[in-house]
Amino acid sequence: MRLPASVQEIADVIGRETALFLIGQLPTCYAGADGKRSTRVILYVPKDLKPTHRLVAILGWESARKLVQGFGGEILQPANCQEIYRRWRDAETKRLMAQGLSAAMLAEIMGVSDRHIRNIGKEIPQEALPTANDNRAGHHPASRSGAYGPSE
């Protein structure tokens, strides 16, 4: 998925994965009237970087240094990338469901309701989900040759 322009500028300096990680670590600001709230993130990039600065803790010295070189002294308001996160979360949820994780466990991991996990699960073709009673040949432990001795 393509990054919003405001995030792409950061990604051009520190890399896509690092930029997305940074956005995810920034505090969220809420704006707007009730019912029409929006969220955004704001980042001040210092002109001089100290080893104790929060950017160093989040990104490591080298990436934080690159960010300061590219944007030092600026206040950035990158997109919050919530749509990118939601797509990743839903794809990861489907992958983990296909591996057999329960809806309750996934809801706790992903920070959403059991119902949301079940709704995501409805999008997965049933053939992709493991079954509790898989009696197909070769899938049951007892169907392996030699499980109960030689068959004669």
PDB file of C-alpha atoms in Angstrom:
ATOM      1  CA  MET A   1       0.000   0.000   0.000  1.00  0.00           C
ATOM      2  CA  ARG A   2       1.205   3.443  -0.872  1.00  0.00           C
ATOM      3  CA  LEU A   3       2.199   5.773   1.963  1.00  0.00           C
ATOM      4  CA  PRO A   4       0.598   9.193   2.400  1.00  0.00           C
ATOM      5  CA  ALA A   5       2.887  11.956   1.081  1.00  0.00           C
ATOM      6  CA  SER A   6       3.598  13.298   4.580  1.00  0.00           C
ATOM      7  CA  VAL A   7       4.838   9.874   5.689  1.00  0.00           C
ATOM      8  CA  GLN A   8       6.654   9.178   2.424  1.00  0.00           C
ATOM      9  CA  GLU A   9       8.827  12.244   3.060  1.00  0.00           C
ATOM     10  CA  ILE A  10       9.946  10.684   6.338  1.00  0.00           C
ATOM     11  CA  ALA A  11      10.326   7.244   4.737  1.00  0.00           C
ATOM     12  CA  ASP A  12      12.615   8.735   2.091  1.00  0.00           C
ATOM     13  CA  VAL A  13      14.982   9.713   4.904  1.00  0.00           C
ATOM     14  CA  ILE A  14      14.770   6.770   7.356  1.00  0.00           C
ATOM     15  CA  GLY A  15      13.091   3.972   5.369  1.00  0.00           C
ATOM     16  CA  ARG A  16       9.494   2.754   5.080  1.00  0.00           C
ATOM     17  CA  GLU A  17       9.419   0.268   7.967  1.00  0.00           C
ATOM     18  CA  THR A  18      11.204   2.661  10.324  1.00  0.00           C
ATOM     19  CA  ALA A  19       8.860   5.511   9.365  1.00  0.00           C
ATOM     20  CA  LEU A  20       5.777   3.369   9.997  1.00  0.00           C
ATOM     21  CA  PHE A  21       7.208   2.226  13.325  1.00  0.00           C
ATOM     22  CA  LEU A  22       7.883   5.849  14.293  1.00  0.00           C
ATOM     23  CA  ILE A  23       4.321   6.917  13.406  1.00  0.00           C
ATOM     24  CA  GLY A  24       2.973   4.084  15.545  1.00  0.00           C
ATOM     25  CA  GLN A  25       5.020   5.241  18.530  1.00  0.00           C
ATOM     26  CA  LEU A  26       3.929   8.879  18.423  1.00  0.00           C
ATOM     27  CA  PRO A  27       1.195  10.166  20.746  1.00  0.00           C
ATOM     28  CA  THR A  28      -2.162  10.697  19.072  1.00  0.00           C
ATOM     29  CA  CYS A  29      -3.843  14.099  19.138  1.00  0.00           C
ATOM     30  CA  TYR A  30      -7.629  14.306  18.891  1.00  0.00           C
ATOM     31  CA  ALA A  31      -9.311  17.254  17.196  1.00  0.00           C
ATOM     32  CA  GLY A  32     -12.779  18.217  16.055  1.00  0.00           C
ATOM     33  CA  ALA A  33     -16.265  18.339  17.508  1.00  0.00           C
ATOM     34  CA  ASP A  34     -18.010  15.317  19.017  1.00  0.00           C
ATOM     35  CA  GLY A  35     -19.064  12.957  16.268  1.00  0.00           C
ATOM     36  CA  LYS A  36     -16.568  14.475  13.860  1.00  0.00           C
ATOM     37  CA  ARG A  37     -13.335  13.727  15.671  1.00  0.00           C
ATOM     38  CA  SER A  38     -10.164  13.088  13.785  1.00  0.00           C
ATOM     39  CA  THR A  39      -6.787  11.955  14.966  1.00  0.00           C
ATOM     40  CA  ARG A  40      -3.321  12.983  13.974  1.00  0.00           C
ATOM     41  CA  VAL A  41       0.217  12.734  15.180  1.00  0.00           C
ATOM     42  CA  ILE A  42       2.651  15.588  15.673  1.00  0.00           C
ATOM     43  CA  LEU A  43       6.412  15.293  15.854  1.00  0.00           C
ATOM     44  CA  TYR A  44       8.969  17.946  16.692  1.00  0.00           C
ATOM     45  CA  VAL A  45      12.401  17.081  15.312  1.00  0.00           C
ATOM     46  CA  PRO A  46      15.125  18.879  17.279  1.00  0.00           C
ATOM     47  CA  LYS A  47      17.981  20.729  15.588  1.00  0.00           C
ATOM     48  CA  ASP A  48      20.519  19.118  17.913  1.00  0.00           C
ATOM     49  CA  LEU A  49      20.151  15.482  18.903  1.00  0.00           C
ATOM     50  CA  LYS A  50      21.117  14.299  22.362  1.00  0.00           C
ATOM     51  CA  PRO A  51      21.588  10.606  23.186  1.00  0.00           C
ATOM     52  CA  THR A  52      18.767  10.848  25.759  1.00  0.00           C
ATOM     53  CA  HIS A  53      16.200  12.230  23.292  1.00  0.00           C
ATOM     54  CA  ARG A  54      13.030  10.177  22.830  1.00  0.00           C
ATOM     55  CA  LEU A  55      13.679   9.831  19.080  1.00  0.00           C
ATOM     56  CA  VAL A  56      16.889   7.960  19.901  1.00  0.00           C
ATOM     57  CA  ALA A  57      14.951   5.651  22.215  1.00  0.00           C
ATOM     58  CA  ILE A  58      12.349   4.961  19.503  1.00  0.00           C
ATOM     59  CA  LEU A  59      14.544   4.768  16.401  1.00  0.00           C
ATOM     60  CA  GLY A  60      18.085   4.222  17.534  1.00  0.00           C
ATOM     61  CA  TRP A  61      20.903   6.728  17.087  1.00  0.00           C
ATOM     62  CA  GLU A  62      21.493   6.333  13.343  1.00  0.00           C
ATOM     63  CA  SER A  63      17.865   6.716  12.205  1.00  0.00           C
ATOM     64  CA  ALA A  64      17.247   9.551  14.666  1.00  0.00           C
ATOM     65  CA  ARG A  65      20.362  11.314  13.357  1.00  0.00           C
ATOM     66  CA  LYS A  66      19.118  10.967   9.762  1.00  0.00           C
ATOM     67  CA  LEU A  67      15.760  12.413  10.793  1.00  0.00           C
ATOM     68  CA  VAL A  68      17.466  15.407  12.419  1.00  0.00           C
ATOM     69  CA  GLN A  69      19.599  15.956   9.305  1.00  0.00           C
ATOM     70  CA  GLY A  70      16.488  15.921   7.115  1.00  0.00           C
ATOM     71  CA  PHE A  71      13.980  17.731   9.320  1.00  0.00           C
ATOM     72  CA  GLY A  72      15.889  19.340  12.211  1.00  0.00           C
ATOM     73  CA  GLY A  73      13.951  22.186  13.853  1.00  0.00           C
ATOM     74  CA  GLU A  74      10.668  21.333  12.123  1.00  0.00           C
ATOM     75  CA  ILE A  75       7.289  20.334  13.490  1.00  0.00           C
ATOM     76  CA  LEU A  76       5.975  17.474  11.365  1.00  0.00           C
ATOM     77  CA  GLN A  77       2.329  16.448  11.147  1.00  0.00           C
ATOM     78  CA  PRO A  78       2.455  13.138   9.278  1.00  0.00           C
ATOM     79  CA  ALA A  79      -0.667  11.130   8.540  1.00  0.00           C
ATOM     80  CA  ASN A  80      -1.492   8.670  11.313  1.00  0.00           C
ATOM     81  CA  CYS A  81      -1.463   5.678   8.904  1.00  0.00           C
ATOM     82  CA  GLN A  82      -4.486   4.101  10.577  1.00  0.00           C
ATOM     83  CA  GLU A  83      -5.714   2.604   7.292  1.00  0.00           C
ATOM     84  CA  ILE A  84      -2.356   0.964   6.693  1.00  0.00           C
ATOM     85  CA  TYR A  85      -2.393  -0.391  10.257  1.00  0.00           C
ATOM     86  CA  ARG A  86      -5.956  -1.719   9.911  1.00  0.00           C
ATOM     87  CA  ARG A  87      -5.096  -3.547   6.703  1.00  0.00           C
ATOM     88  CA  TRP A  88      -2.010  -5.069   8.315  1.00  0.00           C
ATOM     89  CA  ARG A  89      -3.969  -6.026  11.448  1.00  0.00           C
ATOM     90  CA  ASP A  90      -6.761  -7.686   9.464  1.00  0.00           C
ATOM     91  CA  ALA A  91      -4.321  -9.566   7.204  1.00  0.00           C
ATOM     92  CA  GLU A  92      -2.329 -10.746  10.231  1.00  0.00           C
ATOM     93  CA  THR A  93      -5.562 -11.773  11.969  1.00  0.00           C
ATOM     94  CA  LYS A  94      -6.557 -13.890   8.965  1.00  0.00           C
ATOM     95  CA  ARG A  95      -3.128 -15.483   8.852  1.00  0.00           C
ATOM     96  CA  LEU A  96      -3.200 -16.344  12.553  1.00  0.00           C
ATOM     97  CA  MET A  97      -6.773 -17.651  12.348  1.00  0.00           C
ATOM     98  CA  ALA A  98      -5.710 -19.950   9.518  1.00  0.00           C
ATOM     99  CA  GLN A  99      -3.037 -21.273  11.888  1.00  0.00           C
ATOM    100  CA  GLY A 100      -5.713 -22.081  14.468  1.00  0.00           C
ATOM    101  CA  LEU A 101      -5.573 -19.233  17.020  1.00  0.00           C
ATOM    102  CA  SER A 102      -8.873 -18.624  18.768  1.00  0.00           C
ATOM    103  CA  ALA A 103     -10.966 -15.492  18.288  1.00  0.00           C
ATOM    104  CA  ALA A 104     -10.610 -14.634  21.989  1.00  0.00           C
ATOM    105  CA  MET A 105      -6.818 -14.870  21.845  1.00  0.00           C
ATOM    106  CA  LEU A 106      -6.632 -12.800  18.652  1.00  0.00           C
ATOM    107  CA  ALA A 107      -8.982 -10.158  20.064  1.00  0.00           C
ATOM    108  CA  GLU A 108      -6.696  -9.737  23.048  1.00  0.00           C
ATOM    109  CA  ILE A 109      -3.537  -9.593  20.904  1.00  0.00           C
ATOM    110  CA  MET A 110      -4.983  -7.153  18.353  1.00  0.00           C
ATOM    111  CA  GLY A 111      -6.883  -4.985  20.835  1.00  0.00           C
ATOM    112  CA  VAL A 112     -10.295  -5.444  19.227  1.00  0.00           C
ATOM    113  CA  SER A 113     -13.499  -7.240  20.189  1.00  0.00           C
ATOM    114  CA  ASP A 114     -14.189 -10.950  19.675  1.00  0.00           C
ATOM    115  CA  ARG A 115     -16.997  -9.899  17.364  1.00  0.00           C
ATOM    116  CA  HIS A 116     -14.618  -7.942  15.133  1.00  0.00           C
ATOM    117  CA  ILE A 117     -12.330 -10.973  14.924  1.00  0.00           C
ATOM    118  CA  ARG A 118     -15.293 -13.189  13.966  1.00  0.00           C
ATOM    119  CA  ASN A 119     -16.269 -10.671  11.265  1.00  0.00           C
ATOM    120  CA  ILE A 120     -12.748 -10.779   9.855  1.00  0.00           C
ATOM    121  CA  GLY A 121     -12.929 -14.579   9.990  1.00  0.00           C
ATOM    122  CA  LYS A 122     -16.022 -14.562   7.799  1.00  0.00           C
ATOM    123  CA  GLU A 123     -13.834 -13.220   4.989  1.00  0.00           C
ATOM    124  CA  ILE A 124     -11.565 -16.309   5.053  1.00  0.00           C
ATOM    125  CA  PRO A 125     -12.556 -19.192   2.741  1.00  0.00           C
ATOM    126  CA  GLN A 126     -13.590 -22.122   4.930  1.00  0.00           C
ATOM    127  CA  GLU A 127     -11.068 -24.436   3.235  1.00  0.00           C
ATOM    128  CA  ALA A 128      -8.243 -22.302   4.650  1.00  0.00           C
ATOM    129  CA  LEU A 129      -9.307 -22.766   8.272  1.00  0.00           C
ATOM    130  CA  PRO A 130      -8.187 -25.849  10.234  1.00  0.00           C
ATOM    131  CA  THR A 131     -11.014 -28.055  11.398  1.00  0.00           C
ATOM    132  CA  ALA A 132     -11.378 -29.645  14.788  1.00  0.00           C
ATOM    133  CA  ASN A 133     -12.266 -33.029  13.278  1.00  0.00           C
ATOM    134  CA  ASP A 134     -10.226 -33.477  10.118  1.00  0.00           C
ATOM    135  CA  ASN A 135     -10.911 -37.046   9.010  1.00  0.00           C
ATOM    136  CA  ARG A 136      -9.388 -36.744   5.571  1.00  0.00           C
ATOM    137  CA  ALA A 137      -6.960 -39.534   4.698  1.00  0.00           C
ATOM    138  CA  GLY A 138      -3.462 -38.811   5.903  1.00  0.00           C
ATOM    139  CA  HIS A 139      -4.546 -36.053   8.310  1.00  0.00           C
ATOM    140  CA  HIS A 140      -5.464 -38.149  11.318  1.00  0.00           C
ATOM    141  CA  PRO A 141      -2.675 -39.621  13.458  1.00  0.00           C
ATOM    142  CA  ALA A 142      -4.264 -43.066  13.329  1.00  0.00           C
ATOM    143  CA  SER A 143      -4.320 -43.052   9.532  1.00  0.00           C
ATOM    144  CA  ARG A 144      -0.522 -43.123   9.305  1.00  0.00           C
ATOM    145  CA  SER A 145       0.875 -46.487   8.395  1.00  0.00           C
ATOM    146  CA  GLY A 146       2.228 -48.265  11.396  1.00  0.00           C
ATOM    147  CA  ALA A 147       0.205 -46.254  13.928  1.00  0.00           C
ATOM    148  CA  TYR A 148      -1.521 -49.421  15.182  1.00  0.00           C
ATOM    149  CA  GLY A 149       0.993 -51.936  13.915  1.00  0.00           C
ATOM    150  CA  PRO A 150       1.229 -53.445  10.463  1.00  0.00           C
ATOM    151  CA  SER A 151      -1.994 -53.689   8.550  1.00  0.00           C
ATOM    152  CA  GLU A 152      -2.447 -57.179   7.152  1.00  0.00           C
TER     153      GLU A 152
END
